[in-house]
Coordinates of C-alpha atoms and ligand atoms in Angstrom, one line a residue:
C1 CA 101.8 111.2 111.9
G2 CA 105.2 109.8 110.8
V3 CA 106.6 106.3 111.1
F4 CA 110.1 105.0 110.7
G5 CA 111.9 101.7 111.4
V6 CA 115.4 100.2 111.1
V7 CA 116.7 96.5 111.2
G8 CA 120.3 95.4 110.8
L9 CA 122.2 98.5 111.8
P10 CA 124.1 99.1 115.0
E11 CA 122.6 101.7 117.2
A12 CA 119.4 101.5 115.2
A13 CA 117.6 104.0 117.5
N14 CA 120.0 106.8 116.4
F15 CA 118.9 106.1 112.7
V16 CA 115.4 106.1 113.9
A17 CA 115.8 109.5 115.7
L18 CA 117.3 110.9 112.4
G19 CA 114.5 109.5 110.3
L20 CA 111.9 110.9 112.6
H21 CA 113.6 114.3 112.6
A22 CA 113.1 114.4 108.8
L23 CA 109.4 113.3 109.3
Q24 CA 108.9 116.1 112.0
H25 CA 106.5 117.9 109.6
R26 CA 104.0 115.0 109.9
G27 CA 103.7 115.5 113.6
Q28 CA 105.2 117.8 116.2
E29 CA 103.4 117.0 119.4
A30 CA 105.3 114.0 120.5
G31 CA 107.6 111.3 119.4
G32 CA 108.6 107.8 120.7
I33 CA 111.1 105.1 119.9
V34 CA 111.3 101.4 120.8
S35 CA 114.4 99.4 120.3
H36 CA 115.4 95.7 121.0
A37 CA 118.8 94.3 121.7
P38 CA 119.4 90.5 122.4
G39 CA 120.0 89.8 126.1
I40 CA 118.7 93.2 127.0
G41 CA 115.2 93.1 125.5
F42 CA 112.8 95.9 124.6
N43 CA 113.4 99.5 125.6
S44 CA 111.1 102.5 125.0
A45 CA 111.2 106.2 125.3
R46 CA 108.3 108.6 124.7
R47 CA 108.4 112.3 124.9
F48 CA 106.4 115.5 124.2
G49 CA 108.0 117.9 121.7
Y50 CA 110.4 117.8 119.0
V51 CA 112.6 114.9 118.2
R52 CA 115.7 117.2 118.2
D53 CA 115.1 118.2 121.7
N54 CA 114.7 114.8 123.0
F55 CA 116.2 112.0 121.0
T56 CA 119.7 113.7 120.6
K57 CA 120.6 113.4 124.2
A58 CA 123.2 110.6 124.6
S59 CA 121.7 109.8 128.2
L60 CA 118.4 109.0 126.5
M61 CA 119.8 107.3 123.4
E62 CA 122.0 104.9 125.4
T63 CA 118.7 103.5 126.9
L64 CA 117.7 102.4 123.3
P65 CA 120.4 99.8 122.3
G66 CA 120.2 97.4 119.6
H67 CA 120.1 96.7 115.7
L68 CA 116.4 96.9 115.6
A69 CA 114.2 100.0 116.4
I70 CA 111.0 101.7 115.4
G71 CA 109.7 105.2 116.1
H72 CA 106.7 107.5 115.6
V73 CA 106.0 111.3 115.6
R74 CA 102.6 112.2 116.5
Y75 CA 99.9 114.8 115.8
S76 CA 96.5 114.1 117.1
T77 CA 93.7 113.8 114.5
A78 CA 89.9 114.3 114.4
G79 CA 89.1 111.2 116.5
S80 CA 91.2 111.9 119.6
K81 CA 89.6 113.9 122.2
G82 CA 91.3 117.0 123.6
H83 CA 95.0 117.1 124.5
T84 CA 97.5 114.1 124.1
Q85 CA 98.6 112.3 127.1
I86 CA 102.0 110.7 127.2
R87 CA 100.1 107.3 127.3
D88 CA 98.8 108.2 123.8
V89 CA 102.3 108.6 122.4
Q90 CA 103.4 105.7 120.2
P91 CA 104.9 103.1 119.6
F92 CA 102.5 100.9 121.4
F93 CA 103.9 97.7 122.9
G94 CA 102.3 94.3 123.6
E95 CA 103.6 91.2 125.4
F96 CA 102.4 87.9 123.6
S97 CA 103.1 84.2 124.3
M98 CA 105.7 84.2 121.4
G99 CA 107.4 87.5 122.6
G100 CA 106.9 91.1 122.5
A101 CA 105.9 93.5 119.7
A102 CA 105.8 97.2 119.2
I103 CA 103.8 99.0 116.6
A104 CA 103.7 102.6 115.2
H105 CA 100.7 103.7 113.2
N106 CA 100.0 106.4 110.7
G107 CA 96.4 106.9 109.6
N108 CA 93.2 106.6 111.4
I109 CA 91.2 103.4 111.9
T110 CA 87.5 104.4 110.9
N111 CA 85.9 101.6 113.0
A112 CA 88.1 102.0 116.0
D113 CA 85.2 103.0 118.4
A114 CA 83.3 99.8 117.5
L115 CA 86.4 97.7 117.8
R116 CA 87.4 99.2 121.2
R117 CA 83.8 98.7 122.7
E118 CA 83.9 95.0 121.5
L119 CA 87.5 94.5 122.8
I120 CA 86.7 96.1 126.2
D121 CA 83.5 93.9 126.6
R122 CA 85.8 90.9 126.0
G123 CA 88.3 92.0 128.6
S124 CA 90.8 94.0 127.0
I125 CA 92.4 96.8 129.1
F126 CA 93.1 99.9 127.1
Q127 CA 95.9 102.2 128.2
S128 CA 95.3 105.0 125.8
S129 CA 92.6 106.8 123.9
S130 CA 94.2 106.1 120.6
D131 CA 92.5 104.2 117.7
S132 CA 95.9 102.5 117.0
E133 CA 95.8 100.7 120.3
C134 CA 93.1 98.4 119.0
I135 CA 95.7 96.8 116.7
I136 CA 97.7 95.5 119.7
H137 CA 94.5 94.1 121.5
L138 CA 93.3 92.5 118.2
M139 CA 96.6 90.8 118.0
A140 CA 96.4 89.6 121.6
R141 CA 93.2 88.0 120.8
S142 CA 94.5 86.2 117.6
L143 CA 95.1 82.5 117.7
Q144 CA 98.0 82.6 115.2
R145 CA 101.2 81.2 116.3
N146 CA 103.5 84.1 115.0
I147 CA 103.3 87.9 115.3
P148 CA 103.1 88.7 111.6
E149 CA 100.2 86.2 111.3
R150 CA 98.5 87.9 114.4
M151 CA 99.1 91.3 112.8
K152 CA 97.4 90.1 109.7
D153 CA 94.4 89.0 111.7
A154 CA 94.1 92.1 113.6
L155 CA 94.5 94.5 110.5
R156 CA 91.9 92.5 108.5
R157 CA 89.6 93.7 111.1
C158 CA 90.5 97.4 110.8
E159 CA 88.7 99.7 108.4
G160 CA 90.3 103.1 107.2
A161 CA 93.8 104.2 106.6
F162 CA 97.0 102.6 108.1
S163 CA 100.6 102.5 107.4
V164 CA 102.1 100.5 110.2
V165 CA 105.7 99.9 111.1
A166 CA 106.1 97.4 113.7
M167 CA 108.8 95.1 115.2
T168 CA 109.3 91.9 117.1
R169 CA 112.6 90.7 118.7
T170 CA 114.0 89.8 115.3
K171 CA 111.6 91.3 112.5
L172 CA 110.8 94.7 111.2
I173 CA 107.3 94.7 109.7
G174 CA 105.7 97.2 107.5
V175 CA 102.0 97.2 106.3
R176 CA 99.9 99.4 104.2
D177 CA 96.0 99.4 104.1
P178 CA 94.4 97.9 101.0
L179 CA 93.8 101.4 99.5
G180 CA 97.3 102.6 100.4
V181 CA 96.0 105.9 101.7
R182 CA 99.0 106.9 103.7
P183 CA 102.5 106.5 102.3
L184 CA 105.2 103.9 103.3
V185 CA 108.6 103.3 101.6
L186 CA 111.4 100.8 101.9
G187 CA 115.1 101.8 101.9
K188 CA 118.5 100.0 102.1
L189 CA 121.6 101.1 103.8
G190 CA 124.6 98.7 103.8
D191 CA 123.4 95.3 105.4
G192 CA 120.4 97.2 106.9
W193 CA 116.9 98.0 106.0
A194 CA 114.5 100.9 106.8
L195 CA 110.9 101.7 106.5
S196 CA 109.7 105.2 106.3
S197 CA 106.7 107.3 105.8
E198 CA 108.6 109.3 103.2
T199 CA 111.7 109.2 101.1
C200 CA 113.0 112.4 102.7
A201 CA 113.8 110.4 105.7
L202 CA 115.8 107.8 103.9
D203 CA 118.0 110.6 102.3
I204 CA 118.8 111.8 105.9
I205 CA 120.5 108.5 107.0
G206 CA 122.0 108.0 103.5
A207 CA 119.8 105.0 102.7
E208 CA 118.9 104.0 99.1
F209 CA 115.3 104.2 98.2
V210 CA 114.3 100.8 97.1
R211 CA 110.5 100.9 96.5
E212 CA 107.1 101.9 98.0
I213 CA 105.3 99.3 100.0
E214 CA 102.4 98.5 97.9
P215 CA 98.7 99.1 99.0
G216 CA 97.7 96.0 100.8
E217 CA 101.2 94.7 101.2
M218 CA 102.9 93.4 104.4
V219 CA 106.9 93.1 104.4
V220 CA 108.6 91.2 107.0
I221 CA 112.2 92.0 107.3
T222 CA 114.9 90.2 109.2
E223 CA 118.7 90.8 109.3
N224 CA 119.5 87.5 107.8
E225 CA 116.7 86.7 105.3
G226 CA 115.9 90.2 104.1
V227 CA 112.5 91.3 102.8
Q228 CA 109.5 88.7 102.5
S229 CA 106.3 90.2 100.9
Y230 CA 102.7 89.2 101.6
F231 CA 99.4 90.4 100.5
P232 CA 96.9 89.6 103.4
F233 CA 94.0 91.6 102.2
E234 CA 91.6 91.5 99.3
R235 CA 93.2 93.3 96.3
R236 CA 91.6 96.7 95.6
A237 CA 92.4 99.6 93.4
S238 CA 94.7 102.1 95.3
R239 CA 93.5 105.4 96.7
F240 CA 96.4 107.3 97.8
C241 CA 95.7 110.7 99.8
I242 CA 96.0 113.4 97.1
F243 CA 96.5 115.8 100.0
E244 CA 99.8 114.3 100.6
H245 CA 100.9 115.8 97.3
V246 CA 99.3 119.1 98.1
Y247 CA 100.3 119.8 101.6
F248 CA 101.2 117.0 104.0
S249 CA 104.4 115.4 102.6
R250 CA 107.6 117.2 102.3
P251 CA 108.4 118.7 98.9
D252 CA 111.7 116.8 98.6
S253 CA 109.9 113.3 99.0
I254 CA 109.2 111.1 95.9
I255 CA 105.7 109.6 96.0
G256 CA 104.4 107.3 93.3
G257 CA 107.4 108.0 91.2
R258 CA 106.6 111.6 91.3
S259 CA 108.5 114.6 93.0
V260 CA 106.2 116.1 95.4
Y261 CA 107.8 119.6 94.7
D262 CA 107.0 119.0 91.1
T263 CA 103.5 118.1 91.6
R264 CA 103.0 121.4 93.7
R265 CA 104.7 123.4 91.1
M266 CA 102.5 121.9 88.4
I267 CA 99.5 122.8 90.6
G268 CA 100.7 126.4 90.3
V269 CA 100.9 126.1 86.6
E270 CA 97.4 124.7 86.3
L271 CA 96.0 127.4 88.6
A272 CA 97.6 130.1 86.3
K273 CA 95.8 128.5 83.3
E274 CA 92.5 128.0 85.3
A275 CA 92.5 131.4 87.1
P276 CA 94.6 134.0 85.6
V277 CA 94.6 137.6 87.0
D278 CA 96.5 140.7 86.2
A279 CA 98.9 141.6 89.0
D280 CA 102.4 142.8 89.9
L281 CA 103.7 140.0 92.1
V282 CA 103.2 136.4 92.9
C283 CA 103.8 135.6 96.5
P284 CA 103.6 132.3 98.5
V285 CA 102.1 131.8 101.9
P286 CA 105.3 130.1 103.0
D287 CA 106.2 127.4 103.3
S288 CA 103.2 125.4 102.2
G289 CA 102.4 127.6 99.3
T290 CA 105.8 128.1 97.8
P291 CA 106.1 125.5 95.1
A292 CA 102.7 126.3 93.7
A293 CA 103.5 130.0 93.7
I294 CA 106.6 129.3 91.7
G295 CA 104.6 127.3 89.2
Y296 CA 102.0 130.1 89.0
S297 CA 104.7 132.7 88.4
Q298 CA 106.4 130.5 85.7
E299 CA 103.1 130.1 83.8
S300 CA 101.8 133.6 84.1
G301 CA 105.1 135.5 83.7
I302 CA 104.3 137.6 86.8
P303 CA 107.3 138.0 89.0
Y304 CA 107.7 135.7 92.0
A305 CA 108.6 137.6 95.2
M306 CA 108.8 136.8 99.0
G307 CA 106.1 139.1 100.2
I308 CA 105.5 137.2 103.3
I309 CA 108.4 136.2 105.5
R310 CA 108.2 133.1 107.8
N311 CA 109.8 132.9 111.2
Q312 CA 111.7 129.6 110.8
Y313 CA 111.4 129.0 114.5
M314 CA 107.8 128.3 114.4
G315 CA 106.1 125.0 113.5
R316 CA 103.0 124.2 111.5
T317 CA 100.2 126.5 112.8
F318 CA 97.5 124.2 111.9
I319 CA 98.8 121.6 114.3
E320 CA 98.3 123.9 117.3
P321 CA 95.3 122.4 118.9
T322 CA 93.2 125.4 120.2
E323 CA 91.6 128.2 118.1
Q324 CA 93.2 130.9 120.3
I325 CA 96.7 129.6 119.8
R326 CA 96.1 129.1 116.0
N327 CA 95.0 132.7 115.8
M328 CA 98.1 133.9 117.5
G329 CA 100.2 131.5 115.5
V330 CA 99.6 133.1 112.2
R331 CA 101.1 136.4 113.3
L332 CA 103.9 134.7 115.3
K333 CA 104.8 132.8 112.2
L334 CA 104.1 135.1 109.3
N335 CA 105.0 138.6 108.7
V336 CA 104.6 141.0 105.5
N337 CA 107.5 142.3 103.8
R338 CA 106.1 145.9 103.8
A339 CA 108.8 147.5 101.6
L340 CA 108.0 145.2 98.7
I341 CA 104.1 144.9 99.0
K342 CA 103.4 148.6 99.3
G343 CA 101.2 149.8 96.3
K344 CA 101.4 146.5 94.7
R345 CA 98.6 144.1 93.2
V346 CA 99.6 140.9 94.9
I347 CA 98.6 137.3 94.2
L348 CA 98.8 135.2 97.1
V349 CA 99.3 131.4 96.7
D350 CA 98.4 129.0 99.6
D351 CA 97.8 125.3 99.8
S352 CA 94.4 125.3 101.3
V353 CA 91.7 127.1 103.0
V354 CA 90.4 125.2 106.0
R355 CA 88.9 127.4 108.6
G356 CA 90.0 130.5 106.8
T357 CA 92.0 131.7 109.9
T358 CA 95.3 131.9 108.0
S359 CA 93.8 133.5 104.9
R360 CA 91.9 136.1 106.9
K361 CA 94.9 137.1 109.0
I362 CA 97.1 137.3 105.9
K363 CA 94.7 139.6 104.1
E364 CA 94.7 142.0 107.0
M365 CA 98.4 142.1 107.3
I366 CA 98.9 142.6 103.5
L367 CA 96.3 145.3 103.3
D368 CA 97.7 147.0 106.4
A369 CA 101.0 146.9 104.5
G370 CA 99.6 149.0 101.7
A371 CA 98.8 146.5 99.0
A372 CA 96.7 147.8 96.2
E373 CA 94.8 144.5 95.6
V374 CA 94.8 141.0 97.0
H375 CA 94.0 137.9 95.0
F376 CA 94.1 134.6 96.6
R377 CA 94.8 131.5 94.5
I378 CA 94.5 128.1 96.4
A379 CA 96.4 125.0 95.5
S380 CA 93.7 122.7 96.4
P381 CA 89.8 122.6 95.6
P382 CA 87.6 123.9 98.5
T383 CA 88.0 121.7 101.6
S384 CA 84.3 121.0 102.3
W385 CA 84.5 117.6 104.0
P386 CA 86.5 116.4 107.0
C387 CA 89.1 113.8 106.7
F388 CA 88.7 110.6 108.6
Y389 CA 91.9 109.0 107.6
G390 CA 94.6 110.7 109.6
V391 CA 94.6 114.4 108.6
D392 CA 93.5 116.6 111.2
T393 CA 90.5 118.6 109.9
P394 CA 87.8 120.2 112.1
E395 CA 84.2 119.2 112.1
R396 CA 82.3 120.1 109.0
E397 CA 80.6 123.2 110.3
K398 CA 84.0 124.8 110.9
L399 CA 85.2 124.2 107.4
L400 CA 84.7 127.6 105.5
A401 CA 83.9 125.9 102.2
A402 CA 81.1 123.6 103.8
T403 CA 78.8 126.6 104.4
M404 CA 79.8 129.2 101.8
S405 CA 80.2 129.3 98.0
E406 CA 83.4 130.6 96.5
D407 CA 82.0 133.9 96.0
E408 CA 80.6 134.0 99.6
M409 CA 84.1 133.1 100.8
C410 CA 85.7 135.8 98.7
A411 CA 83.4 138.3 100.3
H412 CA 83.9 136.8 103.9
L413 CA 87.7 137.0 103.5
G414 CA 87.4 140.6 101.9
V415 CA 89.8 140.0 99.0
N416 CA 89.6 141.2 95.5
S417 CA 89.4 137.6 94.1
L418 CA 89.5 133.9 95.4
R419 CA 90.0 131.0 93.1
F420 CA 90.6 127.3 94.0
I421 CA 92.2 124.8 91.6
T422 CA 89.6 122.4 90.2
L423 CA 89.7 118.7 91.1
D424 CA 90.6 117.8 87.4
G425 CA 93.3 120.5 87.5
L426 CA 94.7 118.9 90.7
Y427 CA 94.7 115.3 89.2
R428 CA 96.5 116.7 86.1
A429 CA 99.2 118.2 88.2
A430 CA 99.5 114.9 90.3
G431 CA 100.2 112.9 87.1
V432 CA 96.7 112.0 85.7
P433 CA 96.6 113.8 82.3
E434 CA 92.9 113.0 81.7
G435 CA 91.8 114.5 85.0
R436 CA 89.7 112.8 87.6
D437 CA 87.7 109.7 86.4
P438 CA 84.6 109.9 88.4
A439 CA 83.9 106.2 88.0
A440 CA 87.3 105.3 89.4
P441 CA 89.3 108.1 90.9
R442 CA 93.0 107.4 91.3
Y443 CA 93.4 109.1 94.6
C444 CA 91.4 109.6 97.7
D445 CA 90.0 113.1 97.5
A446 CA 87.1 112.9 100.1
C447 CA 87.9 116.2 101.8
F448 CA 87.2 117.9 98.5
S449 CA 84.7 115.7 96.8
G450 CA 82.8 114.1 99.9
E451 CA 83.3 110.7 98.2
Y452 CA 84.7 108.6 101.0
P453 CA 86.5 105.5 99.7
V454 CA 85.9 103.8 103.0
A455 CA 82.8 104.4 104.8
P456 CA 83.6 106.2 108.1
S457 CA 81.5 103.7 110.2
D458 CA 82.2 105.2 113.6
M459 CA 81.2 108.7 112.4
L460 CA 78.1 107.5 110.6
E461 CA 77.0 105.8 113.8
K462 CA 77.5 109.2 115.6
G463 CA 75.2 110.8 113.1
F464 CA 77.6 112.2 110.5
Q465 CA 75.7 112.9 107.3
L466 CA 77.3 112.0 104.0
Ligands
5GP1 P1 93.1 127.6 108.0 O1 93.9 128.6 108.5 O2 92.4 127.9 106.8 O3 92.2 126.8 108.9 O4 94.2 126.5 107.6 C1 94.8 126.7 106.4 C2 96.3 126.6 106.7 O5 96.7 125.5 107.4 C3 97.1 126.5 105.4 O6 98.0 127.5 105.4 C4 97.8 125.1 105.4 O7 99.1 125.3 105.0 C5 97.5 124.6 106.7 N1 96.8 123.4 106.6 C6 95.8 123.1 105.7 N2 95.2 121.9 106.0 C7 95.9 121.3 107.0 C8 95.9 120.0 107.5 O8 95.0 119.3 107.3 N3 96.7 119.7 108.4 C9 97.7 120.7 108.8 N4 98.5 120.2 109.7 N5 97.7 121.8 108.3 C10 96.9 122.3 107.3
SF4_2 FE1 93.7 112.8 102.2 FE2 91.6 114.3 102.1 FE3 91.5 111.7 101.7 FE4 92.1 112.7 104.1 S1 90.1 112.9 103.1 S2 93.0 110.9 103.1 S3 93.2 114.5 103.4 S4 92.5 113.2 100.4
MG3 MG1 100.3 127.0 105.3

């Protein structure tokens, strides 16, 4: 998901809509905005579909006045059952004795089932099936006298990944979990401030990137007093999601002082060193494989070419909830550039193999078009474990790499060769020259290593085997 918030700017909701539009790649199912204006109070709008189709209409935006607003773009993750209902669309809102508060959450709370059971037993009335709603109910039960303190109380009980943007009548609040699994950044525009999942959304409103919110940090921002910083959790070494660098974030964002584009290009460079192969062309599976393919071509000297053309009017296929639509999705979105491919030995670079649906379809299309050889090079290690921290991966059994070795996957996909970058190679590309330190890994890499930095307690209770 993507979160964005603004304080101290007139028509804040319009800035939030722009920010969410730039974060649309983080969630395409639905979006929501809450704003507050003195004398008017809180207003909210939640809609299915793209930000640009909903939050550009003057008739809707006029219902969201004020200098303070937050928003959320949603895609549902492993924990959520079935299809999104409008009541699952964030921000969530709660009314407390000291006033209202709205929250937007990116990540996944790994003990949400246990919290929900406890809260329901004690009288909470849940409105949605979302793990994020626990935060509001935990805040309601806190005895603290102000909302930031109640948020601290609530989040201290939450395990897992959370980057939260919240608001009261006067405050914009941002929090990252102690490991800083999901991103959150601070920006400044004139007299106003912005919080955003990624820097690309600060660019769109012309805000200056100030800094990242630190893992375990809470910032409370008001129009008059600016930014106050707190560290409400026990300090721990950070474990940012390495898959944000590989796939999830936009390549024009800056994360941890690094250009996401450059990290992806360096993954391609590492891949070319680790897994060279003689071929005529390096082609990306667009768009997610593009920077790595550029790096692979630069390092290998094999020409880069657009062997697969992407229909720009399709979203991210992975985000389509059902198997059938996902299968269709590949063909609706990607097509082979036949004139270029015929008779060629082609290296295809993609970011990841999850279920193998994309790779299998693409191999068929490219052989149909007359390619002489197909070599897959993948910009992440085999995905053999599910993510419980806010990236949508299927159950373990559906992950190709959970049941097959690399050779078996190669045979299953029917390609001439298949190689994945190593975890060390990925760490080097992501700015850790010495590679992955097994004693203290710099990143979360659980979907590749099976080492979960936070025990997924709900899942363990349901019988998930580590
Ligand atoms: P597969 O078809 O193997 O199931 O999924 C791989 C494709 O989905 C890749 O092309 C990649 O760009 C995209 N993808 C991989 N992992 C994720 C993920 O966790 N979330 C989303 N939204 N897309 C993914
Ligand atoms: Fe990121 Fe993978 Fe960790 Fe999930 S399990 S937070 S996708 S690195
Ligand atoms: Mg892709």
